[in-house]
Coordinates of C-alpha atoms in Angstrom, one line a residue:
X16 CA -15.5 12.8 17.1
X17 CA -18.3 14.6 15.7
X18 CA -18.1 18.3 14.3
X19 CA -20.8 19.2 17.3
X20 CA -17.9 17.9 19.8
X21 CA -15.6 20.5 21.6
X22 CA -11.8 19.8 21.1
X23 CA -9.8 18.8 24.2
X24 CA -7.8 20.7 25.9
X25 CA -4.7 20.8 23.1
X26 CA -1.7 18.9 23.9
X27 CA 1.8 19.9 24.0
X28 CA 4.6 18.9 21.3
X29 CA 7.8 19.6 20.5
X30 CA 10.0 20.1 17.3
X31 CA 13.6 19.6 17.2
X32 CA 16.0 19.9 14.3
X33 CA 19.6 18.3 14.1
X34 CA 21.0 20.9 11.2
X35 CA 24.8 21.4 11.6
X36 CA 24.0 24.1 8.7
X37 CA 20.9 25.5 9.8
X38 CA 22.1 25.8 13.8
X39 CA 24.8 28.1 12.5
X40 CA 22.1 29.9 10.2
X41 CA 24.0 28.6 6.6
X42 CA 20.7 28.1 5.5
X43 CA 17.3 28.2 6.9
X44 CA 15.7 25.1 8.1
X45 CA 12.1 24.8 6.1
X46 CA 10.9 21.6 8.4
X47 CA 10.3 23.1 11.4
X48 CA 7.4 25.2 10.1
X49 CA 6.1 22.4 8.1
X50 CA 5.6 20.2 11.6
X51 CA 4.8 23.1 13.7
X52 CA 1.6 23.9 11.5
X53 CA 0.8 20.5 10.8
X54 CA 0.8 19.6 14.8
X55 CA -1.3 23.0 15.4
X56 CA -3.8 21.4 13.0
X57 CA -3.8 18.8 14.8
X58 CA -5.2 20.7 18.5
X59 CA -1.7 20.7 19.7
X60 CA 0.4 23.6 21.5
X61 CA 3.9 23.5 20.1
X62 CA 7.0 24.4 22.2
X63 CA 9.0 26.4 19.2
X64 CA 11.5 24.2 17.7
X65 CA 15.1 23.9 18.8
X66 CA 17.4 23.6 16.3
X67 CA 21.0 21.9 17.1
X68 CA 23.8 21.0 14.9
X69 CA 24.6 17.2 13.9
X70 CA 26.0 15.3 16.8
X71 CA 26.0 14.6 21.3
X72 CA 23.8 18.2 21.0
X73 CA 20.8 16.3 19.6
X74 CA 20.9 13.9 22.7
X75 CA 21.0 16.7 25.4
X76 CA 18.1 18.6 23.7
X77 CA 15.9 15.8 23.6
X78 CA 16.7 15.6 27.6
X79 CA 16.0 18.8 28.3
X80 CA 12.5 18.8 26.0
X81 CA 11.5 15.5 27.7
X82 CA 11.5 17.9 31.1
X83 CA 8.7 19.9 29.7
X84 CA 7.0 16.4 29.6
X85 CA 5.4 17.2 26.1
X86 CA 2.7 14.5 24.5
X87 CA 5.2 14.5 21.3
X88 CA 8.6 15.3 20.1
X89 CA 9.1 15.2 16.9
X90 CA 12.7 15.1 15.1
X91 CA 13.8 16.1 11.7
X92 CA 17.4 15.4 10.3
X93 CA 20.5 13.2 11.1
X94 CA 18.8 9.9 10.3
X95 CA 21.2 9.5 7.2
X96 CA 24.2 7.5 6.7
X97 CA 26.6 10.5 6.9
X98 CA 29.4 9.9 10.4
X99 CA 27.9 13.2 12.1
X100 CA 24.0 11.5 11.4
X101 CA 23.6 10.6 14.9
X102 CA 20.2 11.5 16.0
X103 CA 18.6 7.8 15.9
X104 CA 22.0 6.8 18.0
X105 CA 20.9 10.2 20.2
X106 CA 17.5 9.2 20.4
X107 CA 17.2 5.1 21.2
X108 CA 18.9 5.4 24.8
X109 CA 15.9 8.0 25.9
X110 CA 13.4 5.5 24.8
X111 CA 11.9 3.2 27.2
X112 CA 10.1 1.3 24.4
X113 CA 10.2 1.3 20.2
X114 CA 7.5 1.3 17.8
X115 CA 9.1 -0.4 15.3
X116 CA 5.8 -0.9 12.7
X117 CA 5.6 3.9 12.9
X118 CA 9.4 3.7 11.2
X119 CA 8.3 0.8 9.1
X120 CA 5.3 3.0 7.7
X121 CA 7.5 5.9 7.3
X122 CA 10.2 4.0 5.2
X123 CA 7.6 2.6 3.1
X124 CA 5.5 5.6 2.5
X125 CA 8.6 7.1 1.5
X126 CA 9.7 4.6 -0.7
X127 CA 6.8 4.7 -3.0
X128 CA 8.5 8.3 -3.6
X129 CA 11.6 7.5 -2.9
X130 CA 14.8 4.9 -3.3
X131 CA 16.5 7.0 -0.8
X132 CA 14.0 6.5 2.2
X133 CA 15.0 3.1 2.7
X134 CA 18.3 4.9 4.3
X135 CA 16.4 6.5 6.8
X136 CA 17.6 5.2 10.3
X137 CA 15.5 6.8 12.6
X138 CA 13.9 5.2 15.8
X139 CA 9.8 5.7 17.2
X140 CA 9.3 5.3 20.4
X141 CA 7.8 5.9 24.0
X142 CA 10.2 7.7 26.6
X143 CA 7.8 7.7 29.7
X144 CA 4.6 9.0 28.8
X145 CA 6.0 11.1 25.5
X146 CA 6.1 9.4 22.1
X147 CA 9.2 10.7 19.8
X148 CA 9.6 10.2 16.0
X149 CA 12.7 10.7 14.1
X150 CA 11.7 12.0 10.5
X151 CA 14.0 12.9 7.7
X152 CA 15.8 16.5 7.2
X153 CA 14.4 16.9 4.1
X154 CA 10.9 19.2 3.9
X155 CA 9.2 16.3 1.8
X156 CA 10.6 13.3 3.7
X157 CA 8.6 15.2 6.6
X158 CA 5.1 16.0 4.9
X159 CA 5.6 12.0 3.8
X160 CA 6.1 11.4 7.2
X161 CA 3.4 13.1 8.8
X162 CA 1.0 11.6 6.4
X163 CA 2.0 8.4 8.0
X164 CA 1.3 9.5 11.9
X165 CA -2.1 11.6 10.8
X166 CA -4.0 8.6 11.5
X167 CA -2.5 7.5 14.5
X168 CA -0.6 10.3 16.5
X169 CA -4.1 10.8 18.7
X170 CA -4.2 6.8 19.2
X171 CA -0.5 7.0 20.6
X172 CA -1.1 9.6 22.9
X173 CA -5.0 8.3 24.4
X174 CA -2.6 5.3 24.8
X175 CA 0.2 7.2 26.8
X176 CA -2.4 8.7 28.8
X177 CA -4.0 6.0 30.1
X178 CA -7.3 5.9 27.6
X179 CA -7.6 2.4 26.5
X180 CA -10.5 2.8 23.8
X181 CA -10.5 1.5 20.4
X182 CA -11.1 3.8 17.6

């Protein structure tokens, strides 16, 4: 797309949280903001993030955010190893398909930074015609993250929309 070209009409996402400490304001979450500018840098309306503790609450937010049939949802915490770390185990049922190569890029982006991002257990998928991405809790697991779906996030979503071309 050429600078001359007008943006389409922005698409919606959506940011959700899974913070047992944050959803009872312990601490504030600083992901949220981090996705939520990146995305609006990216021409897309963002719902405002939900944030739910650990757990069966991550599960029943996603439902109720696939409703608003957004083009994105993207997820940040409870992909680790800890028992209430349930979010990829909240997240595969909704999906009618996986993107396994998205989480493959996102564990090894992560890992040139990181030993830890090889514990990352989240899931990338397609649940009808919205793609979700589970990222990590932490603020710089996230920016890695979205360094990895910069290049292909508007791909994903000319695909779910029924565009076909080839960039």
């Amino acid at each position: 797309m050429s600078a001359c070209e007008p943006l389409g009409a922005p698409r919606k996402a959506a940011i959700l949280i899974s913070s047992t400490r944050a959803a009872l304001g312990i601490y504030e979450d600083a992901s949220a903001p981090i996705i939520a500018d990146w995305l609006q840098e990216q021409n897309f309306d963002v719902i405002p993030a939900v944030i739910v503790p650990d757990g069966p609450a991550v599960g029943a937010a996603l439902q109720g955010m696939l409703l608003a049939k957004p083009s994105v949802i993207i997820t940040s915490g409870g992909t680790g190893l800890s028992a209430d770390d349930v979010t990829p185990e909240q997240t595969e049922p909704l999906l009618d398909r996986t993107v396994p190569g998205i989480m493959e890029a996102l564990r090894a982006a992560g890992l040139q930074k990181t030993p830890m991002a090889s514990l990352s257990r989240g899931h990338a998928g397609i649940a009808g015609e919205t793609f979700i991405v589970n990222l990590p809790g932490s603020p710089s697991g996230v920016m890695d993250g979205l360094s990895v779906l910069a290049p292909v996030l508007t791909h994903i979503c000319d695909q779910l929309e029924g565009s076909h071309a080839h960039h």
